[in-house]
Coordinates of C-alpha atoms and ligand atoms in Angstrom, one line a residue:
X79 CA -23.6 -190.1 -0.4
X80 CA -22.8 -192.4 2.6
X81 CA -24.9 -193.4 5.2
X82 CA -25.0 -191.4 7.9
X83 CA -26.8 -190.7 11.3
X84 CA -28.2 -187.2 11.5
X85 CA -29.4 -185.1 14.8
X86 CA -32.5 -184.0 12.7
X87 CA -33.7 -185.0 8.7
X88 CA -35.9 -182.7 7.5
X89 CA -38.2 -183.3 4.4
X90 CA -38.3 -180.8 2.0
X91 CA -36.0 -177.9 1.4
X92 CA -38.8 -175.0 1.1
X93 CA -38.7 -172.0 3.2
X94 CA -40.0 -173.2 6.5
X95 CA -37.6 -176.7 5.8
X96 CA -34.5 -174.3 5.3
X97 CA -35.4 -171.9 8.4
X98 CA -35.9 -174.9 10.3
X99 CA -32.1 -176.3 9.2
X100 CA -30.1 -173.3 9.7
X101 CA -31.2 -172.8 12.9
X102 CA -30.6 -176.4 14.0
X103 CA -27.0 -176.2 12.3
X104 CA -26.1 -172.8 13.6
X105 CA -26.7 -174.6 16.9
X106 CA -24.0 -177.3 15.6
X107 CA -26.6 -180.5 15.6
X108 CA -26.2 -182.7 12.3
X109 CA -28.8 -182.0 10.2
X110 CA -29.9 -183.9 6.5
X111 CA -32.8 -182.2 4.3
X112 CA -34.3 -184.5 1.3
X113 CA -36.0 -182.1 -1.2
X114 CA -37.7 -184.2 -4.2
X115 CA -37.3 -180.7 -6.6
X116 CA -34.0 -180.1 -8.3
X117 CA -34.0 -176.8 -6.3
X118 CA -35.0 -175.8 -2.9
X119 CA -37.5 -172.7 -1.8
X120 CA -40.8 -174.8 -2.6
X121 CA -43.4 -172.7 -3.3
X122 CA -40.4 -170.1 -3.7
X123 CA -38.7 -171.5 -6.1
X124 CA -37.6 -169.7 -9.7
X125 CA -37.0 -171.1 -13.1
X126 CA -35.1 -169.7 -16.3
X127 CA -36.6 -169.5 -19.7
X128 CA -34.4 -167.8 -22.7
X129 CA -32.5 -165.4 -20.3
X130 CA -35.4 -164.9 -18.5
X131 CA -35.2 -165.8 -14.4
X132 CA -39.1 -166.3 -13.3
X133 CA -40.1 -166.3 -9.6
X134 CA -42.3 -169.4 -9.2
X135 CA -44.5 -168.5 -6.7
X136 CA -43.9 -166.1 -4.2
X137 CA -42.9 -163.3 -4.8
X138 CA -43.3 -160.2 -2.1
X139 CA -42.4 -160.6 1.4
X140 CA -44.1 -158.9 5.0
X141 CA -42.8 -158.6 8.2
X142 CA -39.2 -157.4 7.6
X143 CA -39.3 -154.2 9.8
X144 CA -37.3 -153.8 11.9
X145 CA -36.7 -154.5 14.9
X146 CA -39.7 -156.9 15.6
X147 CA -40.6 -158.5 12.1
X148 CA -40.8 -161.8 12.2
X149 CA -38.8 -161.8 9.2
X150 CA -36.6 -159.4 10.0
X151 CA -35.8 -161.2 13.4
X152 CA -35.2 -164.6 11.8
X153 CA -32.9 -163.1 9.0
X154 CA -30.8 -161.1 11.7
X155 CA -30.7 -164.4 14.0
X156 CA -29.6 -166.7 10.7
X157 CA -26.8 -163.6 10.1
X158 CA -28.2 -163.4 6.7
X159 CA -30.2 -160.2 6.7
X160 CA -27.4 -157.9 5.3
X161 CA -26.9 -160.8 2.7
X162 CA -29.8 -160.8 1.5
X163 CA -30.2 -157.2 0.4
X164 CA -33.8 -157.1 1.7
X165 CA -35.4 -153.8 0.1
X166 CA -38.9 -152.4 -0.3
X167 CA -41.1 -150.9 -2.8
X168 CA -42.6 -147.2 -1.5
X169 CA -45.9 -148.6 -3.0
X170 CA -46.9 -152.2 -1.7
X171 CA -50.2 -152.9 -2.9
X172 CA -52.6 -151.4 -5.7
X173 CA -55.8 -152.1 -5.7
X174 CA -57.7 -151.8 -9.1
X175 CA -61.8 -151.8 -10.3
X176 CA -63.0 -150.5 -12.9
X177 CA -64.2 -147.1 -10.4
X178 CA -61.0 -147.1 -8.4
X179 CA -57.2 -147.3 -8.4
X180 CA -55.6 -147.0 -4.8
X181 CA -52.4 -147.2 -3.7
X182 CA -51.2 -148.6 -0.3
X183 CA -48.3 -147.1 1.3
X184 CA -46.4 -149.3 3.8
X185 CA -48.2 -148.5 7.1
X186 CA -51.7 -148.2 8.9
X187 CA -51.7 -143.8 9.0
X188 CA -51.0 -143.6 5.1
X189 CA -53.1 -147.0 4.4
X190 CA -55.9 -144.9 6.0
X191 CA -55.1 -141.7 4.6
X192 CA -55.7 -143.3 1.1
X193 CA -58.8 -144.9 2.0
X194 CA -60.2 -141.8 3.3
X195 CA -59.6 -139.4 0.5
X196 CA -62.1 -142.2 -1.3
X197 CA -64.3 -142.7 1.3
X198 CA -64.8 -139.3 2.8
X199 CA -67.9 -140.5 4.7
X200 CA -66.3 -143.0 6.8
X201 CA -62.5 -141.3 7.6
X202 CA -62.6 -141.8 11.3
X203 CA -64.3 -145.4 11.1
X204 CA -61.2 -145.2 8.4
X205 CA -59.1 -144.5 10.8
X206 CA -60.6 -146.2 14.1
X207 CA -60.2 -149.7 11.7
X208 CA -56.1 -149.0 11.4
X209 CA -55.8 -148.2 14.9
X210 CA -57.5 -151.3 16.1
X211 CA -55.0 -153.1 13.4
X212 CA -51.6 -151.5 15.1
X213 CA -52.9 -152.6 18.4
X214 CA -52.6 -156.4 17.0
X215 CA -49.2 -157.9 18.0
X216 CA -47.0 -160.1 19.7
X217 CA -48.1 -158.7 23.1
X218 CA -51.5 -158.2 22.7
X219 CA -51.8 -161.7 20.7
X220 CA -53.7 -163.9 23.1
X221 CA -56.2 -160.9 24.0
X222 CA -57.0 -160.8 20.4
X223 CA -56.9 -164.5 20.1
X224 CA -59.6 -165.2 22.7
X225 CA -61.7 -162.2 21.4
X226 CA -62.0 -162.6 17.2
X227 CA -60.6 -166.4 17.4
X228 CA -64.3 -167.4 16.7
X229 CA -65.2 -164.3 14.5
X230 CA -65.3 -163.9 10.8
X231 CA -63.2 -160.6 9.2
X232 CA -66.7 -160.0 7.5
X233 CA -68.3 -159.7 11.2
X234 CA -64.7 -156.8 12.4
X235 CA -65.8 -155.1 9.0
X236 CA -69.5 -154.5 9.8
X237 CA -68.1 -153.4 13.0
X238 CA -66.5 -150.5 11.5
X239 CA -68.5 -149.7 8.2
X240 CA -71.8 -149.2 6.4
X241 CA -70.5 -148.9 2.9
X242 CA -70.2 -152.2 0.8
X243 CA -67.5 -150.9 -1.8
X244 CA -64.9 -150.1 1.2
X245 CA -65.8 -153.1 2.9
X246 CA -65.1 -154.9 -0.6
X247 CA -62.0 -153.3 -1.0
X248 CA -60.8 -154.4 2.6
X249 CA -61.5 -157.7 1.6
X250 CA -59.8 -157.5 -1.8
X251 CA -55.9 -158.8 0.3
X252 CA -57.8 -162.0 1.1
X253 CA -56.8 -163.1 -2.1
X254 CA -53.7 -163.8 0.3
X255 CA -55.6 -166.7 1.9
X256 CA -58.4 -167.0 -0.7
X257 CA -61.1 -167.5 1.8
X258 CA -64.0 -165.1 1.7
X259 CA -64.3 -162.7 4.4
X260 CA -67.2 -164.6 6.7
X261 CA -65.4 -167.9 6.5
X262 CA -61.6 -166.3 7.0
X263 CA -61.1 -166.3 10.8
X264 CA -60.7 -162.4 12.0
X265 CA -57.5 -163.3 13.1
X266 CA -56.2 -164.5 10.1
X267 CA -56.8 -161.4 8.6
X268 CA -55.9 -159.1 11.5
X269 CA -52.5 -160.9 11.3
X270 CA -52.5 -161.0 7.3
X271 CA -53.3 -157.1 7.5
X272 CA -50.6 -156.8 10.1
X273 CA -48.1 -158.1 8.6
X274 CA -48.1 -158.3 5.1
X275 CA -50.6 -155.4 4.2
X276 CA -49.6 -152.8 6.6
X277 CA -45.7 -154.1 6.7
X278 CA -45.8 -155.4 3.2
X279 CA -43.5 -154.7 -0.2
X280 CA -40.3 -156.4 0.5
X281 CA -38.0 -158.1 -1.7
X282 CA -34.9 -159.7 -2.1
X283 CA -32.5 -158.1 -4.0
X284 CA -31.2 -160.5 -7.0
X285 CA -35.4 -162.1 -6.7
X286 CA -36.5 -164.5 -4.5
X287 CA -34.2 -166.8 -6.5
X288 CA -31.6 -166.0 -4.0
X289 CA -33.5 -166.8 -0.7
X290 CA -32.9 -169.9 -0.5
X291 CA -30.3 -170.3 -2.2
X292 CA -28.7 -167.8 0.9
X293 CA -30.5 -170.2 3.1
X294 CA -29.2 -173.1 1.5
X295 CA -25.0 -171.7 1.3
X296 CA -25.8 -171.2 5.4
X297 CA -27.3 -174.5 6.0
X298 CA -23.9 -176.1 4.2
X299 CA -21.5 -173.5 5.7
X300 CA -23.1 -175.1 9.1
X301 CA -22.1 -178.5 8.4
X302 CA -26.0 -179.2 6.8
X303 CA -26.3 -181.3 3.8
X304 CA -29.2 -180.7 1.2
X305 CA -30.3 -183.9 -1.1
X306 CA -31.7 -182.3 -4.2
X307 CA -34.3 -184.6 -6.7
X308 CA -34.4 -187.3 -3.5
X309 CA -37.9 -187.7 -2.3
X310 CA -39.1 -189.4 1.2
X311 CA -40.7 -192.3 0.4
X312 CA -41.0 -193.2 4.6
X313 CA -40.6 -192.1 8.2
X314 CA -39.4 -194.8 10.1
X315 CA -40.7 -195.5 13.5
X316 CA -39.8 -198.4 16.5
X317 CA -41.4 -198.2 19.6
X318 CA -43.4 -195.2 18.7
X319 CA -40.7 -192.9 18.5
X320 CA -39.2 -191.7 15.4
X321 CA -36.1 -193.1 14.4
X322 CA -35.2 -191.8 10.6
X323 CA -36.8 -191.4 6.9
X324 CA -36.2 -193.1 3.8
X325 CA -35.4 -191.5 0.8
X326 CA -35.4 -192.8 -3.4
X327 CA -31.1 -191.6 -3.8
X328 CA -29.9 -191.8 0.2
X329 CA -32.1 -194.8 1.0
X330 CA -32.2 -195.2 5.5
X331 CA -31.1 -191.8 6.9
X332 CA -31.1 -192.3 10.1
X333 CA -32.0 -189.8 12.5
X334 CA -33.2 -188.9 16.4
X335 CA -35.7 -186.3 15.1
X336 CA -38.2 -185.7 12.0
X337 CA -38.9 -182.3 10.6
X338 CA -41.7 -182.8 7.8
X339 CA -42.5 -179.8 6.2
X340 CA -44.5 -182.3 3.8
X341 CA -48.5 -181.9 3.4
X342 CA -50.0 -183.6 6.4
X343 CA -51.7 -186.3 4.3
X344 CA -48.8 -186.7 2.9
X345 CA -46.7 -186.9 6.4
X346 CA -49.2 -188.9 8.1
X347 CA -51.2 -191.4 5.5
X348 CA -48.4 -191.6 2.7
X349 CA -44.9 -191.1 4.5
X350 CA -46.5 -193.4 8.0
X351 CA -48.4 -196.2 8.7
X352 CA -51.8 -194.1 9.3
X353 CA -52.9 -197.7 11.7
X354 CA -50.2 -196.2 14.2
X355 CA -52.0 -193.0 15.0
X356 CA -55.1 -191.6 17.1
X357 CA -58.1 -193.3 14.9
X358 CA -59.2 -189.1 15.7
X359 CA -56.1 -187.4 14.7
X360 CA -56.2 -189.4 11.2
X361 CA -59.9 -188.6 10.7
X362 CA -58.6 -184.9 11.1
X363 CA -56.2 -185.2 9.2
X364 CA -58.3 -186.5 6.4
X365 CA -61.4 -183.9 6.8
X366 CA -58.7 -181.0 6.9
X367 CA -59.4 -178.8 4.0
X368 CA -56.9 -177.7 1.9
X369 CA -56.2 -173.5 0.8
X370 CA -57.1 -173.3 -2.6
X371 CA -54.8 -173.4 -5.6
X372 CA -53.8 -170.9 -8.3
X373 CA -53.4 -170.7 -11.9
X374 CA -50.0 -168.7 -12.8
X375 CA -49.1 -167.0 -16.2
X376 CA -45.6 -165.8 -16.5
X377 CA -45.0 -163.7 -19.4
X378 CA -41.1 -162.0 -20.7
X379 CA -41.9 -158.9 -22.0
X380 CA -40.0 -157.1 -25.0
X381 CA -39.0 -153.2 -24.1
X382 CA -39.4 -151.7 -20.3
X383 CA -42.9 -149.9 -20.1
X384 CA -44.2 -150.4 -16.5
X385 CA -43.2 -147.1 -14.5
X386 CA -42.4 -148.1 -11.2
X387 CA -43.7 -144.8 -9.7
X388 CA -47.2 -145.8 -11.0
X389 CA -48.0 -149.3 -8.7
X390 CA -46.9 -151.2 -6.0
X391 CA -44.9 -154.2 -5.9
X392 CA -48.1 -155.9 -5.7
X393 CA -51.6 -155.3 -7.9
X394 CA -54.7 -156.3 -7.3
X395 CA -56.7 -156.2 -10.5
X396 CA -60.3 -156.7 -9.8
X397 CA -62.6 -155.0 -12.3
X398 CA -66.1 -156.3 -11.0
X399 CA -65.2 -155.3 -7.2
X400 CA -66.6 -157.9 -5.6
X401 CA -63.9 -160.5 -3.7
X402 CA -65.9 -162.3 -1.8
X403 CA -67.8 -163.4 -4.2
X404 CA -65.2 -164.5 -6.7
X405 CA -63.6 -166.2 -3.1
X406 CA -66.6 -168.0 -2.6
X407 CA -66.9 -169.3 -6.0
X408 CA -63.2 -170.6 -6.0
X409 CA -63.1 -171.6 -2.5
X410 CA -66.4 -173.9 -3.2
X411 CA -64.4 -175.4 -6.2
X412 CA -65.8 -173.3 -9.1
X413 CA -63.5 -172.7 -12.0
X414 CA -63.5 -169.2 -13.5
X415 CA -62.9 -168.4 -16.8
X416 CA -63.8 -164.8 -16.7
X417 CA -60.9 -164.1 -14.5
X418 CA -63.5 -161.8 -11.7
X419 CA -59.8 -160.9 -9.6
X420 CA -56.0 -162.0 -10.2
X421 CA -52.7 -160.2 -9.3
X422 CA -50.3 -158.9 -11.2
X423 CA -46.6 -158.8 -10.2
X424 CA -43.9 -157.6 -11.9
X425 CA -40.0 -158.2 -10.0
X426 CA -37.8 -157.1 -13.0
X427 CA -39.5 -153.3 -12.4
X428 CA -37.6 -153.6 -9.5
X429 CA -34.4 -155.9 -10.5
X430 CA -33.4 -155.6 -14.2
X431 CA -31.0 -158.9 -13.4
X432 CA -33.6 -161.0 -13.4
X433 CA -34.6 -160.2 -17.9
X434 CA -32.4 -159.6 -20.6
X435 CA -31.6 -156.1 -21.7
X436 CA -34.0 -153.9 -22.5
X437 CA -37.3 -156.5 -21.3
X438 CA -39.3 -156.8 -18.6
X439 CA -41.2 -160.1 -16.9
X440 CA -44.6 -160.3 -15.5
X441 CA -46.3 -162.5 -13.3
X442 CA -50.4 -163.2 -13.5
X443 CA -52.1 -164.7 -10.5
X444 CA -55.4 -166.2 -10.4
X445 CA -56.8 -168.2 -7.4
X446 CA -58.1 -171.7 -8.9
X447 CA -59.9 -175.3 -7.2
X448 CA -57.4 -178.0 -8.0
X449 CA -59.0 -180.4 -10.6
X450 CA -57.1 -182.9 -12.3
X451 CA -54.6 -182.7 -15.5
X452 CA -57.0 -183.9 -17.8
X453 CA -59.1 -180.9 -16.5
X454 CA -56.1 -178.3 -16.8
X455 CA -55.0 -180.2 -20.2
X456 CA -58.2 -179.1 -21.7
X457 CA -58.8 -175.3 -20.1
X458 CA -54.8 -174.0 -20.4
X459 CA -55.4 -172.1 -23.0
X460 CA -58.7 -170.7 -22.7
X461 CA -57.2 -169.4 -19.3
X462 CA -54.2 -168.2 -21.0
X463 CA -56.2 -166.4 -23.6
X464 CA -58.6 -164.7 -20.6
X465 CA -56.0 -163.9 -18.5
X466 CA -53.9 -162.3 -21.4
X467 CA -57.0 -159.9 -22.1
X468 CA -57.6 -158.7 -18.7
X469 CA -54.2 -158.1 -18.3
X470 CA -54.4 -155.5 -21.6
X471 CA -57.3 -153.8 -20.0
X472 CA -54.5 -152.8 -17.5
X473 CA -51.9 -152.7 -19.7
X474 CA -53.0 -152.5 -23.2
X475 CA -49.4 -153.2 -25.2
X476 CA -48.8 -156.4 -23.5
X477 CA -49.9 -158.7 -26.4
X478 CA -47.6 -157.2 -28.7
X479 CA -44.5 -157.8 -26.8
X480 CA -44.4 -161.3 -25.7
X481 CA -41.6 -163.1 -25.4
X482 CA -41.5 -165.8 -23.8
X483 CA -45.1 -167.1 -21.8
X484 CA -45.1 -170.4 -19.6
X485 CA -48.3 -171.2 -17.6
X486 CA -48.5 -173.2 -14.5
X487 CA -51.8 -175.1 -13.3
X488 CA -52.7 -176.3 -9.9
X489 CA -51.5 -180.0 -11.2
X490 CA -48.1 -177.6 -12.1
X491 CA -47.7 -176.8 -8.6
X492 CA -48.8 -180.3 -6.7
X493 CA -46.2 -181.8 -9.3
X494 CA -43.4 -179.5 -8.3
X495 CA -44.3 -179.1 -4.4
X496 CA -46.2 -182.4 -3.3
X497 CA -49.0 -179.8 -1.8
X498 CA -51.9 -181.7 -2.0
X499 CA -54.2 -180.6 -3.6
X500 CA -51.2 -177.5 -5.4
X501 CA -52.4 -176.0 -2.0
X502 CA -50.8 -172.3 -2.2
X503 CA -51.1 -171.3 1.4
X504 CA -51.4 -174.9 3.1
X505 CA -53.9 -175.1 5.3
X506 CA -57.4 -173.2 4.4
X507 CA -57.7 -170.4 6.9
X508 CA -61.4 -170.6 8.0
X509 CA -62.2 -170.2 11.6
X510 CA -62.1 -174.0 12.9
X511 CA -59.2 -174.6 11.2
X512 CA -56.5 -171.9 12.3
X513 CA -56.8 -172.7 15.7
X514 CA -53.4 -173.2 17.6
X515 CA -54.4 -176.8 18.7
X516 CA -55.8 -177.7 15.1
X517 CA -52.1 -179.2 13.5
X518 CA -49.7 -178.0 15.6
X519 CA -45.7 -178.7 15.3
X520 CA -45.7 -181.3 17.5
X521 CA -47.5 -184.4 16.6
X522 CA -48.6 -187.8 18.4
X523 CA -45.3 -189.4 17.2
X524 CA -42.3 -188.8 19.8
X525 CA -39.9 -186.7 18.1
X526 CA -41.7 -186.1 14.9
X527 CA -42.3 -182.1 14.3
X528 CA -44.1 -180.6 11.8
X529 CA -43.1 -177.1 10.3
X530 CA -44.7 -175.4 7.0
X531 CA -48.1 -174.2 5.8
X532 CA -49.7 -177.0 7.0
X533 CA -49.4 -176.3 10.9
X534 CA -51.3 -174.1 13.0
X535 CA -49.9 -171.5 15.6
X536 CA -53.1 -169.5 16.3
X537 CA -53.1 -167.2 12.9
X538 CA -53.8 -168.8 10.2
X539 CA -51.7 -168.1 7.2
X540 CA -50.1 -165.6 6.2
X541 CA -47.3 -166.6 3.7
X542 CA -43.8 -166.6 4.4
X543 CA -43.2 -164.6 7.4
X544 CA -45.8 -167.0 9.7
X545 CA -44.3 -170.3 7.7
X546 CA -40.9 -168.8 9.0
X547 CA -42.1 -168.4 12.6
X548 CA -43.3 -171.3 12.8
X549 CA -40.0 -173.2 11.4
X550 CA -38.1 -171.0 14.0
X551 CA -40.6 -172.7 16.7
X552 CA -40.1 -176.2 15.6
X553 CA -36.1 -176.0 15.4
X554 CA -36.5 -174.2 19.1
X555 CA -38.6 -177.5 20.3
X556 CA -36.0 -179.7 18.8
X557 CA -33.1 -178.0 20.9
X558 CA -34.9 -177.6 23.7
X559 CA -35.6 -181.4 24.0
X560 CA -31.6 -182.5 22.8
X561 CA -30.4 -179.8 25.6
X562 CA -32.3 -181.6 28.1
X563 CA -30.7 -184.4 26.9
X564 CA -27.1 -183.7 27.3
X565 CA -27.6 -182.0 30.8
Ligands
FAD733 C1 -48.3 -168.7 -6.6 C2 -48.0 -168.4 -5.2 C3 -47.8 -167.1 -4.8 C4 -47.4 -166.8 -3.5 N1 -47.1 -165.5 -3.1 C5 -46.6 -165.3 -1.9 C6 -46.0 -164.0 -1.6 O1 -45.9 -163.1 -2.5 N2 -45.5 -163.8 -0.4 C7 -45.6 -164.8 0.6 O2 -45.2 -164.6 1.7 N3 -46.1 -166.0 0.3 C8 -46.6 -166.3 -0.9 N4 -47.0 -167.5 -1.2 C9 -47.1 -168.6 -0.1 C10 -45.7 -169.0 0.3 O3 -44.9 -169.2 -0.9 C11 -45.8 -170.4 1.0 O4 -46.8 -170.3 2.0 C12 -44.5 -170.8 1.6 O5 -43.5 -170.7 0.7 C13 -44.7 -172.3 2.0 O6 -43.4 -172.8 2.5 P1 -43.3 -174.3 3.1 O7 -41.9 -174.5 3.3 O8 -44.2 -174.4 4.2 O9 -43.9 -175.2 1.9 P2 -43.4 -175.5 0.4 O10 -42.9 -174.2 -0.2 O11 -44.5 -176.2 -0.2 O12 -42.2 -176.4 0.6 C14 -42.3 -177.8 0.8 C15 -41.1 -178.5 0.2 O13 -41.1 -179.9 0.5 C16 -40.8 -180.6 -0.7 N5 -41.3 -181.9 -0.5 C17 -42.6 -182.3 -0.2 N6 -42.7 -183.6 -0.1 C18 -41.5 -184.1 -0.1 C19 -41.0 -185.4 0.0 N7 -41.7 -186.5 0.2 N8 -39.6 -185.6 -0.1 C20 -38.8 -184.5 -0.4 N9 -39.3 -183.3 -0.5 C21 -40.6 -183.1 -0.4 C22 -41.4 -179.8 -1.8 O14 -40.7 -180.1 -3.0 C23 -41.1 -178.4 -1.4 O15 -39.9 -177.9 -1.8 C24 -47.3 -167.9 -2.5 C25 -47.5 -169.2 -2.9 C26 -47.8 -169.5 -4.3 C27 -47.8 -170.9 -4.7

């Protein structure tokens, strides 16, 4: 590839890089992304074993109703939306213990309607609890900002409810964030609840595969080029203002504007001279803590034997019902062999394209501390062996019919993402660290934006749809400025 000067280079082409890019080349500015992976989507990525296609990572998507889903906005602004074939599953989520099996249906009145034929007792604190959660929204986002910004989802739940086993099955969708529910910020959760609970259940039709690679056929129909297996080594900077990156195959790209969507050690110790920052925004940046990791077992499955009526897209398999606990226990760097919560997911149910005839795939989640490989080298199998027999307390004829089984460890996904620490969800979500001001997108380096898990905007995480928002925000910054510019 030639040397070139680009309006904007971007590092790394997962979702919040791509979002970023097509909107910066739909506005006709020259945009380069280097992604270090051999394919883009990050922590939505896919791979193919024996005719199997696997979803990496994510693997359910929120916010795509319409008209004001953050998703569904972006999508419809991007002209992909029809594209994409965005459908959803009647059932989003299942929660399962060994005394309960509940199924949530895609918004707060049947949500609640579930909840109370369980919880007789409680119905209208049922019900007052999903009111309180429609009310939560773009409008009313900075009264509900200044009001839980500083309160734990632990201290809304005691609001609302006495008993421990509803509160504990509230608190089961943290496993979204995996932070226990009095460290997660209220907010967080109102938004996670909001957004990917209550609005939940999406997928792409053809698998999350073809997310970015739709995002990727836009960025290039724009004009946009996409680097694959070319990392950033540096972001160049001359008289405090950023002036281009390196990278290992295109070398100097120069460029007016950054876009990292890289960790912010990464961006700011590894990728810059940390000496040319605030001495307090580096110490920040070094005492940020990191969302924890996971451990993921993907399995291809002979004959088709999950009825599709029976769960949602999404299952939450937590025999001992008690989240917080096992939230703690990771969040404080435990391992956990005896598997206390994972999640099962299983995207062939709803896409036979993605198995060979007559199979089906499955995905096993657990959340897991990062340790190192040595660490992983010597537990992979013990947690393949533990996670294999909780799954067949679910679904006894699994170990029969496997196929194909790969496992990925949190040194899998630091390898294959550069997320420090194989951070899932970026930046943990407790209360001092989702607020607005904490990383935002723009940084103390002129024309260096940051866009990904790793920023701020007031909510906390809540997987792709706020990484997407926030990637829309950082491309609007960016055009704002060059507009300014030109007039
Ligand atoms: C197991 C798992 C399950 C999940 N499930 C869901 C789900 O169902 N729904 C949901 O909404 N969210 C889910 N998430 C979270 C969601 O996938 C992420 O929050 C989101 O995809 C993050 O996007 P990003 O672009 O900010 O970061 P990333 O996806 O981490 O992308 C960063 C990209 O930058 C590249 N990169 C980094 N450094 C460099 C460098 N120096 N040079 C070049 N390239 C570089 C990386 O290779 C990567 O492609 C899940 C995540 C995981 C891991």
């Amino acid at each position: 590839m030639k040397s070139n000067s680009y309006d904007v280079a971007i590092i790394g082409a997962g979702i919040s890089g791509l979002i970023a890019g097509n909107y910066l080349a739909q506005a006709g500015l020259k945009v380069f992304i280097a992604e270090q992976h051999y394919a883009v989507g990050g922590c939505c990525s896919y791979f193919k074993r024996d005719g199997f296609t696997f979803e990496c990572g994510a693997h359910s998507l929120g916010s795509c109703r319409k008209p004001d889903g953050y998703l569904y906005k972006i999508f419809n602004e991007l002209g992909i939306y029809d594209e994409l074939g965005v459908k959803r599953a009647r059932c989003s989520d299942t929660v399962i213990s060994s005394k309960y099996k509940i199924n949530f249906y895609g918004n707060t009145n049947e949500m609640a309607e579930s909840l109370s034929r369980e919880f007789v007792n409680e119905k209208d604190q049922i019900y007052s609890f999903f009111k309180e959660l429609e009310g939560f929204g773009a409008k009313s986002f900075l009264n509900y900002y200044s009001r839980y910004r500083h309160i734990s989802f632990d201290a809304v739940l005691s609001k609302y409810f006495q008993n421990k086993e509803l509160k504990q099955i509230l608190s089961f969708f943290l496993g979204n964030v995996g932070v226990p529910s009095d460290r997660v910020s209220a907010v967080t959760a109102l938004a996670l609840y909001r957004e990917f609970v209550a609005d939940g259940g999406y997928y792409v039709d053809g698998g999350m595969k073809k997310l970015g690679d739709v995002l990727k056929k836009k960025l290039e129909d724009n004009g946009g080029v996409i680097s694959l297996r070319d990392r950033a080594t540096q972001i160049f900077i001359q008289n405090g203002r950023v002036v281009g990156i390196e990278t290992e195959r295109c070398g100097a790209i120069p460029s007016r504007y950054v876009i990292s969507t890289a960790g912010i050690k990464q961006t700011f110790i590894r990728l810059l001279n940390e000496e040319m920052l605030p001495i307090e925004f580096i110490r920040k940046v070094k005492q940020s803590i990191p969302s924890v990791s996971a451990v993921i077992l993907y399995l291809g499955l002979t004959g088709r034997m999950i009825d599709p009526q029976d769960w949602g897209r999404t299952v939450w398999y937590m025999p001992n019902l008690d989240p917080d606990n096992f939230h703690r226990k990771v969040f404080a760097g435990d391992c956990n062999e005896h598997i206390d919560a994972m999640i099962l997911a299983f995207p062939s149910k709803y896409d036979h394209s993605l198995t060979p005839a007559q199979c089906e795939s499955l995905m096993c989640i657990i959340n897991a501390p990062y340790k190192n490989d040595a660490y992983w080298l010597s537990k992979k199998e013990e947690f393949k062996q533990a996670m294999l027999k909780r799954t067949a307390e679910v679904l006894p004829s699994i170990k029969d019919r496997i196929r194909v089984s790969e496992i990925a460890t949190p040194p899998t996904i630091a390898r294959f993402t550069l997320n420090d620490a194989g951070a899932i969800y970026g930046l943990a979500c407790t209360s001092d660290q989702i607020n607005a001001n904490f990383m935002p997108s723009k940084t103390p380096v002129e024309n260096l934006f940051l866009s990904s898990h790793w920023t701020t905007q007031g909510y906390g995480q809540a997987g792709i749809p706020v990484v997407a928002l926030g990637a829309r925000q950082a491309a609007h910054s960016i055009k704002k400025k060059l507009i300014k510019v030109v007039n």
